[in-house]
Short mmCIF file of C-alpha atoms and ligand atoms in Angstrom, two decimals:
data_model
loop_
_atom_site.label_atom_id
_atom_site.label_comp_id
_atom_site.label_asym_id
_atom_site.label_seq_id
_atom_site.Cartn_x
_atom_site.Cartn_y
_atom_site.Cartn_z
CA UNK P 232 2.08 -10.57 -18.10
CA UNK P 233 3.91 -11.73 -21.32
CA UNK P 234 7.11 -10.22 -22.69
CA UNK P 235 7.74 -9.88 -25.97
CA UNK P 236 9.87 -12.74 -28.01
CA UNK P 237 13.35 -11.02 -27.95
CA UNK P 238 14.97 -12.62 -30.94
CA UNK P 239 12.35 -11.40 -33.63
CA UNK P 240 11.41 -8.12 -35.00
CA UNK P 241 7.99 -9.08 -37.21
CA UNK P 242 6.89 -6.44 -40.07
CA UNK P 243 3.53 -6.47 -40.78
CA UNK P 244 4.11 -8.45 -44.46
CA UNK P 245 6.55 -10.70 -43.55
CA UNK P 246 5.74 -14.28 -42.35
CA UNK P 247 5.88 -14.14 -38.62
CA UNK P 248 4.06 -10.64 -38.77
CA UNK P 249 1.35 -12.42 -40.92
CA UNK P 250 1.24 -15.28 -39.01
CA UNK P 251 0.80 -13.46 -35.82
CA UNK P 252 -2.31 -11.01 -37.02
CA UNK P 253 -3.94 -14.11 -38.24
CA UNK P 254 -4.16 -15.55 -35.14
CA UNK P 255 -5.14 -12.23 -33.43
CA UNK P 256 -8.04 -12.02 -35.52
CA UNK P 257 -9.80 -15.61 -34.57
CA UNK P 258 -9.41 -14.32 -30.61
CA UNK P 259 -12.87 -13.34 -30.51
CA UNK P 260 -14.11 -17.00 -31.62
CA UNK P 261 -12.12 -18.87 -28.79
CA UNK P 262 -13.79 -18.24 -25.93
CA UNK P 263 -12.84 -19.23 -22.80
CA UNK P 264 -9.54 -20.80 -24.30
CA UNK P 265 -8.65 -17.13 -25.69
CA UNK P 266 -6.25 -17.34 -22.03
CA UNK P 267 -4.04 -19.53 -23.63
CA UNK P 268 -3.64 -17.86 -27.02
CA UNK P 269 -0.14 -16.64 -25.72
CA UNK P 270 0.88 -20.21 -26.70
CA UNK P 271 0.23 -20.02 -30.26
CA UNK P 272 2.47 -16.75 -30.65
CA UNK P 273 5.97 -17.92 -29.55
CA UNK P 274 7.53 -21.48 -30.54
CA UNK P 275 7.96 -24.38 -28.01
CA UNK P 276 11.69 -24.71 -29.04
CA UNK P 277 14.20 -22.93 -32.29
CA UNK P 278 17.29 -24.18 -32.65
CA UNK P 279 19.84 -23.13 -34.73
CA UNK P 280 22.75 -24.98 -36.06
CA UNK P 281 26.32 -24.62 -37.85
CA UNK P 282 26.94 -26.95 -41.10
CA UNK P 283 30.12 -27.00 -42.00
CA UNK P 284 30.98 -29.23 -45.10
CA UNK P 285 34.00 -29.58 -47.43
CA UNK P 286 33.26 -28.64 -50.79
CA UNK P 287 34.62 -30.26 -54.09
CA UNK P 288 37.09 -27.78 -54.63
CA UNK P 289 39.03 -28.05 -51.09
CA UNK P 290 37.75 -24.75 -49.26
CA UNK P 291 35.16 -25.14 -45.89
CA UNK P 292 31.98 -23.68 -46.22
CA UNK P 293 29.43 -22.65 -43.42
CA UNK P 294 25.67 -22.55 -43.90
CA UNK P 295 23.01 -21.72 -41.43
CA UNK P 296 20.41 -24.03 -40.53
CA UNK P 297 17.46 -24.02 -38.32
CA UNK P 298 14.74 -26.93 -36.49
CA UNK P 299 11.41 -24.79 -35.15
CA UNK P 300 9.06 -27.11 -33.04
CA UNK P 301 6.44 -24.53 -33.02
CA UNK P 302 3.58 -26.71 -30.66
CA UNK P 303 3.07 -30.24 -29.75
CA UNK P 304 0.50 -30.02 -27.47
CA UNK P 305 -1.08 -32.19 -29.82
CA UNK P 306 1.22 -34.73 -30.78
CA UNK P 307 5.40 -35.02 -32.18
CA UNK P 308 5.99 -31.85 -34.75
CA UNK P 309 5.71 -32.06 -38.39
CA UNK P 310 7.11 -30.32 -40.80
CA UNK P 311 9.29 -29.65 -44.34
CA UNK P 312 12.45 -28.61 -44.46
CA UNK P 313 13.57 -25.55 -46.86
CA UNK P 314 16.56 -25.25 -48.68
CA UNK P 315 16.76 -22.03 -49.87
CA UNK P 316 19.20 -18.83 -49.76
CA UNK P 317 16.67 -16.51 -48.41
CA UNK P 318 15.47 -18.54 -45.43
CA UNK P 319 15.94 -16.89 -42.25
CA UNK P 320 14.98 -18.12 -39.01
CA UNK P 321 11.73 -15.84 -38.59
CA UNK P 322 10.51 -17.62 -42.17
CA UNK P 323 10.44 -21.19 -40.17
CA UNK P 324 9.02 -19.91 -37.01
CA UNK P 325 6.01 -19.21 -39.70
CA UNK P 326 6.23 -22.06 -41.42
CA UNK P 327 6.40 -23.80 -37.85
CA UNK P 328 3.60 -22.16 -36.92
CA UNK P 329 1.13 -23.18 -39.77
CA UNK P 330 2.04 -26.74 -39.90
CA UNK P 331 0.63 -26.27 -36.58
CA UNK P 332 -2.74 -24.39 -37.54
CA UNK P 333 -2.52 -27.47 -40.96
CA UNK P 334 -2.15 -30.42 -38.98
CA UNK P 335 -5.42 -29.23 -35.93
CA UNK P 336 -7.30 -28.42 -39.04
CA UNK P 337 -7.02 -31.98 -40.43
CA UNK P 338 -6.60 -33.49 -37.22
CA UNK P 339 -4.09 -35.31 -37.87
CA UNK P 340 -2.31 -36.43 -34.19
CA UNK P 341 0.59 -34.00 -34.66
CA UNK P 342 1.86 -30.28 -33.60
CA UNK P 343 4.08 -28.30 -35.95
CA UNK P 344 7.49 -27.98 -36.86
CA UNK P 345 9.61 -26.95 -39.40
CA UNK P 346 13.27 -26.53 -40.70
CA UNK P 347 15.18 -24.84 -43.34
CA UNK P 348 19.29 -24.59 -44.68
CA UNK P 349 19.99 -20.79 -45.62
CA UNK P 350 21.89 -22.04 -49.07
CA UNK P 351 21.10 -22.37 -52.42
CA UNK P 352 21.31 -25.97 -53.68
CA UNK P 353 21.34 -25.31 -57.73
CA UNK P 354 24.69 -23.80 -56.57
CA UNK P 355 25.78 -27.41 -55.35
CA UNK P 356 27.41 -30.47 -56.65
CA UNK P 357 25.46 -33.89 -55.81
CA UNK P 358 27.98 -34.53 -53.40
CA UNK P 359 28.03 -31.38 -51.36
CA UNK P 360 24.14 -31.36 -51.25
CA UNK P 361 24.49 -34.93 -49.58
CA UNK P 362 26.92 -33.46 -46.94
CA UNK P 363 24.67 -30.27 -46.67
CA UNK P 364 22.12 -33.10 -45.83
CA UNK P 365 23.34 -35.46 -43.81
CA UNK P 366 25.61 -32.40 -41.64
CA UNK P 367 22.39 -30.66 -40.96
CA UNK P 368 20.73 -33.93 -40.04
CA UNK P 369 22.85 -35.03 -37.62
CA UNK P 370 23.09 -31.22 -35.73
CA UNK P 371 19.30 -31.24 -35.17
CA UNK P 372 19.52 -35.13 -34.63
CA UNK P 373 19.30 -34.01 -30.66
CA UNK P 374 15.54 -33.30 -31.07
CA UNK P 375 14.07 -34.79 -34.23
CA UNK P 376 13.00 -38.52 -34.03
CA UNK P 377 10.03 -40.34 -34.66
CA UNK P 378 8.10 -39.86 -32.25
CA UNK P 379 9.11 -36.33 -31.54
CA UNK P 380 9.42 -34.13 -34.79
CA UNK P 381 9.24 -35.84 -37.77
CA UNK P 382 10.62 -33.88 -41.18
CA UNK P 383 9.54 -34.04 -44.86
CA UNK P 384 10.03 -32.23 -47.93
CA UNK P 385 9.49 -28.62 -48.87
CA UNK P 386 10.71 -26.22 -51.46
CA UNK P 387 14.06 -27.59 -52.74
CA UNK P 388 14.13 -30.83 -50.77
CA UNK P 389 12.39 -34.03 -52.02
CA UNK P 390 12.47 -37.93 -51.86
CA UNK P 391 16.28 -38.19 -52.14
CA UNK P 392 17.33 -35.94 -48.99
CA UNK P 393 14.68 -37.79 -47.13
CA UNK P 394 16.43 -40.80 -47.83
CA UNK P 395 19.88 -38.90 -46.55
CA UNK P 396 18.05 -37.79 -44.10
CA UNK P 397 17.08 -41.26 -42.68
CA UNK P 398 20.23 -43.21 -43.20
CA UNK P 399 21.93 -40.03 -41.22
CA UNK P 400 20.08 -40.35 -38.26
CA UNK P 401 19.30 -44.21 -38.41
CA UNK P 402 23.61 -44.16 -38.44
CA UNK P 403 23.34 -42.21 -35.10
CA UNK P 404 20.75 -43.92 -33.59
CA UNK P 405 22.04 -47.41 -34.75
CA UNK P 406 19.16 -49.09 -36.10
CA UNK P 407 16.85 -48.08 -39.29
CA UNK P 408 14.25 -45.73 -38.06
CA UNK P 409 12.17 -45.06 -41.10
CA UNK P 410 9.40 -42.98 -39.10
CA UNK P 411 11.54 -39.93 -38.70
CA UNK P 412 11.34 -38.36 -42.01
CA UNK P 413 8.01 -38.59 -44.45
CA UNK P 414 8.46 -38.55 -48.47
CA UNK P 415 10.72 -41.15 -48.61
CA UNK P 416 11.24 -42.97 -51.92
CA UNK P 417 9.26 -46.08 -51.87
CA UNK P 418 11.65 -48.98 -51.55
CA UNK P 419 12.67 -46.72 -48.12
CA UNK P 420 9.37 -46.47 -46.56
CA UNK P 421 8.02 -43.91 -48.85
CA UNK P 422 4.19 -43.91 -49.20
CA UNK P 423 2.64 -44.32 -52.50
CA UNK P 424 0.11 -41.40 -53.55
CA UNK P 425 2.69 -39.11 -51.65
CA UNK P 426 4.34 -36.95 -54.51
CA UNK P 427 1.02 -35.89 -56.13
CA UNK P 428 -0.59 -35.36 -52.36
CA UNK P 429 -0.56 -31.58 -51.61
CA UNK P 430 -0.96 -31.18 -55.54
CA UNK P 431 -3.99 -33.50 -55.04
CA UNK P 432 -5.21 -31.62 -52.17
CA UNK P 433 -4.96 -28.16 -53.99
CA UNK P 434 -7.39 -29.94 -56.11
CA UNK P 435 -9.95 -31.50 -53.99
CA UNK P 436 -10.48 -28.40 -52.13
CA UNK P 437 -10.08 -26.34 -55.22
CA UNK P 438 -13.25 -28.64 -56.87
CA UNK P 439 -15.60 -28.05 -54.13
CA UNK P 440 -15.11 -24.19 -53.53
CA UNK P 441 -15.67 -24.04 -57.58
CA UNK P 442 -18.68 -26.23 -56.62
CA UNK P 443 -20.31 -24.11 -54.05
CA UNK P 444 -19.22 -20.83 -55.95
CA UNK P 445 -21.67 -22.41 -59.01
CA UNK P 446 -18.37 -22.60 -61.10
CA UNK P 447 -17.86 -24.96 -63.72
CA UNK P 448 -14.19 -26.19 -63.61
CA UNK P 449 -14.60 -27.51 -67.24
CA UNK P 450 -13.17 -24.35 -68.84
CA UNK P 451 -12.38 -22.77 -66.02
CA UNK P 452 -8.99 -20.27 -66.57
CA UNK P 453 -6.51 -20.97 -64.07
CA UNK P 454 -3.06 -19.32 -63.83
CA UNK P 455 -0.56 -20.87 -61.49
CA UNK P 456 2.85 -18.98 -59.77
CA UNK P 457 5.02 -21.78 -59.09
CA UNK P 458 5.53 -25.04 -61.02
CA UNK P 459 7.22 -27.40 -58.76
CA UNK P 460 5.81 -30.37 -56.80
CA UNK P 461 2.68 -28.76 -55.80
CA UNK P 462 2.22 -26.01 -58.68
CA UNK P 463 2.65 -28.64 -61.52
CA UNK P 464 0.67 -31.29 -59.97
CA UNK P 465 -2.42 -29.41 -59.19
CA UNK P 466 -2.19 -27.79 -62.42
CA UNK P 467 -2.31 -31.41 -63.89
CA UNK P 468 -5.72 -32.68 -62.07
CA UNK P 469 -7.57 -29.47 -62.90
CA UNK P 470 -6.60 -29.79 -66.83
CA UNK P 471 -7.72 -33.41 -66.20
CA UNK P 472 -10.90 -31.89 -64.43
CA UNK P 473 -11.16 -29.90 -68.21
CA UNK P 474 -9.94 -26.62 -66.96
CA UNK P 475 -8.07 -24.65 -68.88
CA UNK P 476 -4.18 -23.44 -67.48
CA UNK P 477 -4.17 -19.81 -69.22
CA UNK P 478 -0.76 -18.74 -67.15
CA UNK P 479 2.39 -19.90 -65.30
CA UNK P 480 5.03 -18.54 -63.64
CA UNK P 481 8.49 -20.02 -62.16
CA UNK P 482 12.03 -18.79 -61.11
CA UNK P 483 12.56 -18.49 -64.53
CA UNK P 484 9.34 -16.14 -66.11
CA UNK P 485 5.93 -16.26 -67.02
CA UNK P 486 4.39 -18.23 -69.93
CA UNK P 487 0.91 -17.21 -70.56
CA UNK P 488 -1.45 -18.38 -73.74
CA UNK P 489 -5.23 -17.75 -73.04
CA UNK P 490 -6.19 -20.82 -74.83
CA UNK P 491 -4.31 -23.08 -72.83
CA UNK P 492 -0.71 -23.95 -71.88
CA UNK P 493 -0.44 -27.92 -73.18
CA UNK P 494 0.94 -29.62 -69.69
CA UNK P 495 1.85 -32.62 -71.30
CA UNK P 496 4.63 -30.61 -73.28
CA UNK P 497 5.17 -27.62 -70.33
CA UNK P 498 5.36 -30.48 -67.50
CA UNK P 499 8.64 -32.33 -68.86
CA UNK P 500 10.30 -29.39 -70.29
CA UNK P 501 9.61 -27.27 -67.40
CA UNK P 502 12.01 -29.40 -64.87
CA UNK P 503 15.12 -28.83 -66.87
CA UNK P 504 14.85 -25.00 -68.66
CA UNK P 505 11.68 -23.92 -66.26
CA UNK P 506 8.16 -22.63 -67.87
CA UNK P 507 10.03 -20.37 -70.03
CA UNK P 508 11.80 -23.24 -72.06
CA UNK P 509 8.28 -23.92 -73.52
CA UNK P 510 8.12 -20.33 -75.90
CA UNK P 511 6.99 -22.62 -78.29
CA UNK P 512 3.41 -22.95 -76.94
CA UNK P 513 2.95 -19.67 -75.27
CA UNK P 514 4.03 -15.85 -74.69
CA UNK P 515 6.81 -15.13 -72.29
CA UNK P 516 5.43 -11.83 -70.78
CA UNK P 517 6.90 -9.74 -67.78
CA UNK P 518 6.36 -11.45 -64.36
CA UNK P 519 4.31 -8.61 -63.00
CA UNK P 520 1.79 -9.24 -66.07
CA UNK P 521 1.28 -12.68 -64.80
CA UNK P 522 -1.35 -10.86 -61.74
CA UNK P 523 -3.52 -9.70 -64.32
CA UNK P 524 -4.23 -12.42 -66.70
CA UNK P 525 -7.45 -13.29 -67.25
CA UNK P 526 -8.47 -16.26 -64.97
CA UNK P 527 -10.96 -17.52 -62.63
CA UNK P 528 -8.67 -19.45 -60.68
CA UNK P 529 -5.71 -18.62 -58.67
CA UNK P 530 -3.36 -21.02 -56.93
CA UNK P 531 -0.44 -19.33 -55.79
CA UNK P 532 2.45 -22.35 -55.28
CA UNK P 533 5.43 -20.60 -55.08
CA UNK P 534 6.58 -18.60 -51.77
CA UNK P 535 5.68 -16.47 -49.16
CA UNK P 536 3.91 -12.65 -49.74
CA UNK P 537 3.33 -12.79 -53.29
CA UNK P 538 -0.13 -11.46 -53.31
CA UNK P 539 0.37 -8.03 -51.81
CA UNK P 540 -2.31 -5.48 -51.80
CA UNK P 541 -1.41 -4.05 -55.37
CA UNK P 542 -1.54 -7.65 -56.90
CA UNK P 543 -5.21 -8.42 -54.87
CA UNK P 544 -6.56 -5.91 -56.58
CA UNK P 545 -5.49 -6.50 -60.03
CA UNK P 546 -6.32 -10.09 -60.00
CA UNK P 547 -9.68 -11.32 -62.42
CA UNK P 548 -9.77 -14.10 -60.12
CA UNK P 549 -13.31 -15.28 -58.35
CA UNK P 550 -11.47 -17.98 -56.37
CA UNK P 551 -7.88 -18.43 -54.85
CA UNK P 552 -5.87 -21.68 -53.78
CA UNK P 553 -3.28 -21.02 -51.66
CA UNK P 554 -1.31 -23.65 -52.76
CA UNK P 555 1.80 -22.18 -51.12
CA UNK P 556 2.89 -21.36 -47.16
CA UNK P 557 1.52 -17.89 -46.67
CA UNK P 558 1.33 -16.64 -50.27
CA UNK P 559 -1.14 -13.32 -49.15
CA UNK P 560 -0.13 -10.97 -46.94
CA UNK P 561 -3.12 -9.76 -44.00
CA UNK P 562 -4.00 -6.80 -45.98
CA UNK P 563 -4.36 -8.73 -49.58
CA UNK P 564 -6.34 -10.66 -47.72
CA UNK P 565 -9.02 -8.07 -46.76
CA UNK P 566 -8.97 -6.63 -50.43
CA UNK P 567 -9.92 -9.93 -51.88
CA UNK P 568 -12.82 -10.00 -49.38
CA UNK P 569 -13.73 -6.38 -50.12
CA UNK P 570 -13.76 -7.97 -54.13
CA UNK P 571 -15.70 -10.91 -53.22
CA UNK P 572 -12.76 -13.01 -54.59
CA UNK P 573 -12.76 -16.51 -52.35
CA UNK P 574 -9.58 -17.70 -50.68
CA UNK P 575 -9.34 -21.18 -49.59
CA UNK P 576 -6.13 -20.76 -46.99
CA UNK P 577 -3.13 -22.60 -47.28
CA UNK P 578 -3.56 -24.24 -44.04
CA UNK P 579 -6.72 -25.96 -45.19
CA UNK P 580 -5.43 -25.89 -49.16
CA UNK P 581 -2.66 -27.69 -49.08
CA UNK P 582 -2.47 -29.95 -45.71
CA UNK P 583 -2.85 -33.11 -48.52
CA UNK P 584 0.77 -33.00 -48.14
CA UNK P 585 1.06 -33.64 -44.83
CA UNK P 586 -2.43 -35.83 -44.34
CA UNK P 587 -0.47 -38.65 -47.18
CA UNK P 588 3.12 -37.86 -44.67
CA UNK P 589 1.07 -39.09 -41.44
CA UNK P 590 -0.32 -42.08 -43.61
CA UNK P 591 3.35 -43.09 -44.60
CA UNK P 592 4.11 -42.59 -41.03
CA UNK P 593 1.24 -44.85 -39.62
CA UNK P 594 2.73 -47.14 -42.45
CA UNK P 595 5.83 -47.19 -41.58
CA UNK P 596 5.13 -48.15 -37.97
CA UNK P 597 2.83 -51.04 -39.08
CA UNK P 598 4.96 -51.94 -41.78
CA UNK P 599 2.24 -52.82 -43.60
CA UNK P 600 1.63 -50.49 -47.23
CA UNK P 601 -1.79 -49.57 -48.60
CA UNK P 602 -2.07 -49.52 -52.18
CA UNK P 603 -2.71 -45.91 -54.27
CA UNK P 604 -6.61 -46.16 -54.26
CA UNK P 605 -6.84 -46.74 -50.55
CA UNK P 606 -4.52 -43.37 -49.83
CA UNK P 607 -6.48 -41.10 -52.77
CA UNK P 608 -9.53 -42.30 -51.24
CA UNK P 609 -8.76 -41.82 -47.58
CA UNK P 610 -7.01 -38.46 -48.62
CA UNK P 611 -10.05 -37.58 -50.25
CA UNK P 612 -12.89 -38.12 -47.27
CA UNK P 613 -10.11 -36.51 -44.57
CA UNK P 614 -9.43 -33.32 -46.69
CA UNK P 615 -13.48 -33.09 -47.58
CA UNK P 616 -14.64 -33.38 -43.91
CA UNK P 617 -11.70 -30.94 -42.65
CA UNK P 618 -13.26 -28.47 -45.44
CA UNK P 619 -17.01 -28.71 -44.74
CA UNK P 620 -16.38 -28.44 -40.98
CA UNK P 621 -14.36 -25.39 -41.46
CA UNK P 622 -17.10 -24.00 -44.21
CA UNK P 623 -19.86 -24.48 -41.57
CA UNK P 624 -18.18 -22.64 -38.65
CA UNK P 625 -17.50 -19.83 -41.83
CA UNK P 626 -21.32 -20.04 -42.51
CA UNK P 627 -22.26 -19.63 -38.47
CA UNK P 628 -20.17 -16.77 -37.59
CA UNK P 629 -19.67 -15.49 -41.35
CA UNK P 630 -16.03 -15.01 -41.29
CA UNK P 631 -13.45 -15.69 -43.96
CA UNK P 632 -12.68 -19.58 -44.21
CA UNK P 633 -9.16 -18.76 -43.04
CA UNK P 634 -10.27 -17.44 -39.59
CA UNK P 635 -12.81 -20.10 -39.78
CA UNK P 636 -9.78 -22.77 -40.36
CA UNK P 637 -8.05 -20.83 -37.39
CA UNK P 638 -10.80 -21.09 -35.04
CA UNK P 639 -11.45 -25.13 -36.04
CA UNK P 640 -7.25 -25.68 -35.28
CA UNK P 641 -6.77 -23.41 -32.28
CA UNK P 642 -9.77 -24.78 -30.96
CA UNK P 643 -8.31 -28.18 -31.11
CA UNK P 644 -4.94 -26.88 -30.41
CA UNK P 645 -5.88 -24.89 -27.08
CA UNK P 646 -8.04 -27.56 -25.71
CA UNK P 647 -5.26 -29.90 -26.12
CA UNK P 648 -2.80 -27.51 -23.50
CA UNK P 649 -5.95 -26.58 -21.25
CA UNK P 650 -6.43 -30.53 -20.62
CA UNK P 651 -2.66 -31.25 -20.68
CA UNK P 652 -2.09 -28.17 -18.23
CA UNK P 653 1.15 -26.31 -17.43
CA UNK P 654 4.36 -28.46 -16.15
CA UNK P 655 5.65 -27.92 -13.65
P1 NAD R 909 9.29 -26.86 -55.33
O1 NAD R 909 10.68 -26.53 -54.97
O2 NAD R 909 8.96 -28.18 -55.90
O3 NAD R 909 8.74 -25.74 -56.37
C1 NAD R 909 8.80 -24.37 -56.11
C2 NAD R 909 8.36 -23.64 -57.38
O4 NAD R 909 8.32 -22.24 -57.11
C3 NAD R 909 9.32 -23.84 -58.55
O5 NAD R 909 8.58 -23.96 -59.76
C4 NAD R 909 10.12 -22.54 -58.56
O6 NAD R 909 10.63 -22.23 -59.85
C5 NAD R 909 9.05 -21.57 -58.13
N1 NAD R 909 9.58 -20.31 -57.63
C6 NAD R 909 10.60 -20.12 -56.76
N2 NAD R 909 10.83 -18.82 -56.57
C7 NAD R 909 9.92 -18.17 -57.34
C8 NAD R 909 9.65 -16.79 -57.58
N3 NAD R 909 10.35 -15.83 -57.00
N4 NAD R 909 8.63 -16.48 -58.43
C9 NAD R 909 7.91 -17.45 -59.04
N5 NAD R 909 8.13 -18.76 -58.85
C10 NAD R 909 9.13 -19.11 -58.02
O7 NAD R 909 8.43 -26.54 -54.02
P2 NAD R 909 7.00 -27.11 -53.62
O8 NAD R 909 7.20 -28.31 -52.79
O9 NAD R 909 6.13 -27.17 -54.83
O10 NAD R 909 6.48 -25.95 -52.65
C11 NAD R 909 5.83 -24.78 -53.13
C12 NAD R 909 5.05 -24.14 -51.99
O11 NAD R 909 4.13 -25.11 -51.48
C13 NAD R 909 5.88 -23.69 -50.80
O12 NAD R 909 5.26 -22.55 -50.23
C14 NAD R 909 5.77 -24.86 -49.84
O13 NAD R 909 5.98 -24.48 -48.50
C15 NAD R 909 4.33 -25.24 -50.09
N6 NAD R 909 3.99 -26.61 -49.67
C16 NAD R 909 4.65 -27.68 -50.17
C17 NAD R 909 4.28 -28.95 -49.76
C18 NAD R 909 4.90 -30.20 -50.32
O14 NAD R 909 4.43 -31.29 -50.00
N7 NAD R 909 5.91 -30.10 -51.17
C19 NAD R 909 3.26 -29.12 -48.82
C20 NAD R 909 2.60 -28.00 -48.34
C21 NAD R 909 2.97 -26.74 -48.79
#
């Protein structure tokens, strides 16, 4: 007899609620482990943590941060950490939860974690994002660690805070422990190939769904929501690939021109006015018109519950990249079945992220670097055989690839607690 998590009230849209219906609907495909399903809906540990910092101007300011170790039956957690004023505790136990669903999928040798500061960083000065950093470092100090939970970047965090990140806790710990955060810079640890790897995996899993759909990426319309590390890069390889990017939206707007947005111009101008600083080479339009441009492509890479049912079915898309955490909500989902649209799901879509984090990890720990082709190429064969596993268990029972993906990770996930078996 289970009781309910106390601390949580999930709606059906938001994160946890969608997280928790997606697991109830690969039940039927587990089997005897189905008993120990109960594990997937609750995290192992949440804590949450005061950070208190000094800003420039004299006065004390509080923000509220969080650590979720969702599972580690199979391994230390993994996971980004958020910076972001809207992140609330129930938003990481999601994201918790499907770096736990990403890494089984891969198998990669880890469970899932995640972590997030409720604060918005455009709002700091260099110097109080460093103390942000390093405060909220040190508070979950007590159960991050190499070999237990290992952070990376996620939306508003990149190479930089890593590197806080490390020298904070290597400082506690008293010796340099590069293994405890992934997305370093280079000269720190950092693993080349690492930037451009969810981008990168956005695309390898975008080119064979286009494959086995009969789709021709060369001309292919693709309109992307979200044009930050994993937005911009994937929308890079597939105008490499010859496809063209019709529409893109940021914080800032929507820029759409149905010939073709020209990256090479939208890319650098993008990360200091956003998409909307390049009106020269396309229309600003209303965000909600962004949904139903003309495309064949999809990759949400923003946040969390942007396709809602409304937006599934206005969308021209035949195939979606979930580029982002959670970017459709259950009931999206079913429409874009219903429509015969294609989702590949985020845990599948854009695990190249974390696959390139454990090789900077297994790095780090050797201390001995591969060069660019090596990662690209093992990235590549790890992201191609998680996809055609999960696209033959879709094929057997005919179920979406999501609750295909699900039943491939809890699978691997379950069997991992049934063999480790309950302490005490
Ligand atoms: P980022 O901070 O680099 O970029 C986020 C982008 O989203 C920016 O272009 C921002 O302007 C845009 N955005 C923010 N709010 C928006 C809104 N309301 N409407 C439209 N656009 C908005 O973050 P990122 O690392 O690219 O992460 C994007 C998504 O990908 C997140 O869901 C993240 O969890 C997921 N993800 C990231 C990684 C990674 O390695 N960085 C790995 C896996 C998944």
């Amino acid at each position: 007899m289970s009781e309910k998590l106390s601390f949580v009230n999930p709606t059906a849209n938001s994160p946890w609620g969608t997280y928790l219906s997606q697991v109830d609907r690969v039940v039927p495909y587990l089997g005897p482990l189905a008993r120990w399903v109960e594990t997937l809906k609750r995290p192992k540990r949440a804590l949450i943590v005061d950070v208190p910092i000094e800003m420039d101007d004299g006065s004390i300011a509080h923000f509220e941060g969080y650590r979720v170790q969702h599972n580690m039956s199979r391994g230390p957690g993994k996971g980004g950490v958020r910076f972001h004023p809207d992140v609330t505790l129930e938003e990481v136990m999601a994201l918790s939860a499907w770096m736990t669903i990403k890494t089984a999928a891969v198998n990669l040798p880890y469970g899932g974690a995640k972590g997030g500061i409720r604060v918005d960083p455009k709002k700091l000065s260099l110097q109080e994002l460093e103390k942000v950093t390093r405060r909220y470092t040190s508070e979950i100090g007590i159960i991050i660690g190499p070999h237990t939970d290992i952070p990376a970047p996620d939306v508003n965090t990149n190479a930089q805070i890593m590197a806080w990140m490390m020298d904070t806790y290597s400082m506690n710990v008293g010796g340099t422990a590069t293994g405890v955060v992934t997305g370093k810079p280079l000269h720190l640890g950092g693993s080349l190939g690492r930037v451009k790897a969810t981008g990168r995996g956005v695309f390898v899993t975008g080119r064979e769904a286009a494959r086995r759909l009969g789709m021709d990426l060369r001309g292919a319309r693709i309109a992307v929501q979200g044009f930050g590390n994993v937005g911009s890069v994937a929308a890079e390889l597939f105008a490499e690939a010859g496809a063209k990017i019709v529409a893109v939206q940021d914080h800032t707007g929507t820029i759409v021109n149905p010939n073709g947005l020209d990256l090479t111009k939208l890319v650098p101008i993008s990360r200091t006015d956003g998409v909307v600083g390049f009106k020269a080479g396309g229309d600003v339009v209303p965000n909600e018109d962004f949904w139903e441009v003309a495309c064949d492509i999809l990759i949400p890479a923003a946040l969390e519950g942007q396709i809602t049912a409304e937006r599934a079915q206005k969308t021209t898309a035949k195939l979606v990249l979930e580029g982002a955490n959670g970017p459709t909500v259950p009931v999206a989902d079913d429409i874009l079945a219903e429509r015969g649209v294609l989702v590949v799901p985020d845990v599948i879509c854009n695990a190249g992220g974390v696959t390139v984090s454990y090789f900077e990890w297994v790095q780090d720990f050797s201390s001995f670097f591969w060069d660019e082709d090596e990662i690209n190429v093992r990235l590549d064969r790890i992201m191609m055989n998680a996809l055609n596993q999960i696209w033959d268990t879709a094929d057997k029972h005919k179920i979406s690839l999501r609750t295909a993906t699900y039943a491939v990770a809890c699978e691997r996930i379950l069997m991992a607690r049934q063999e480790r078996g309950l302490y005490p």
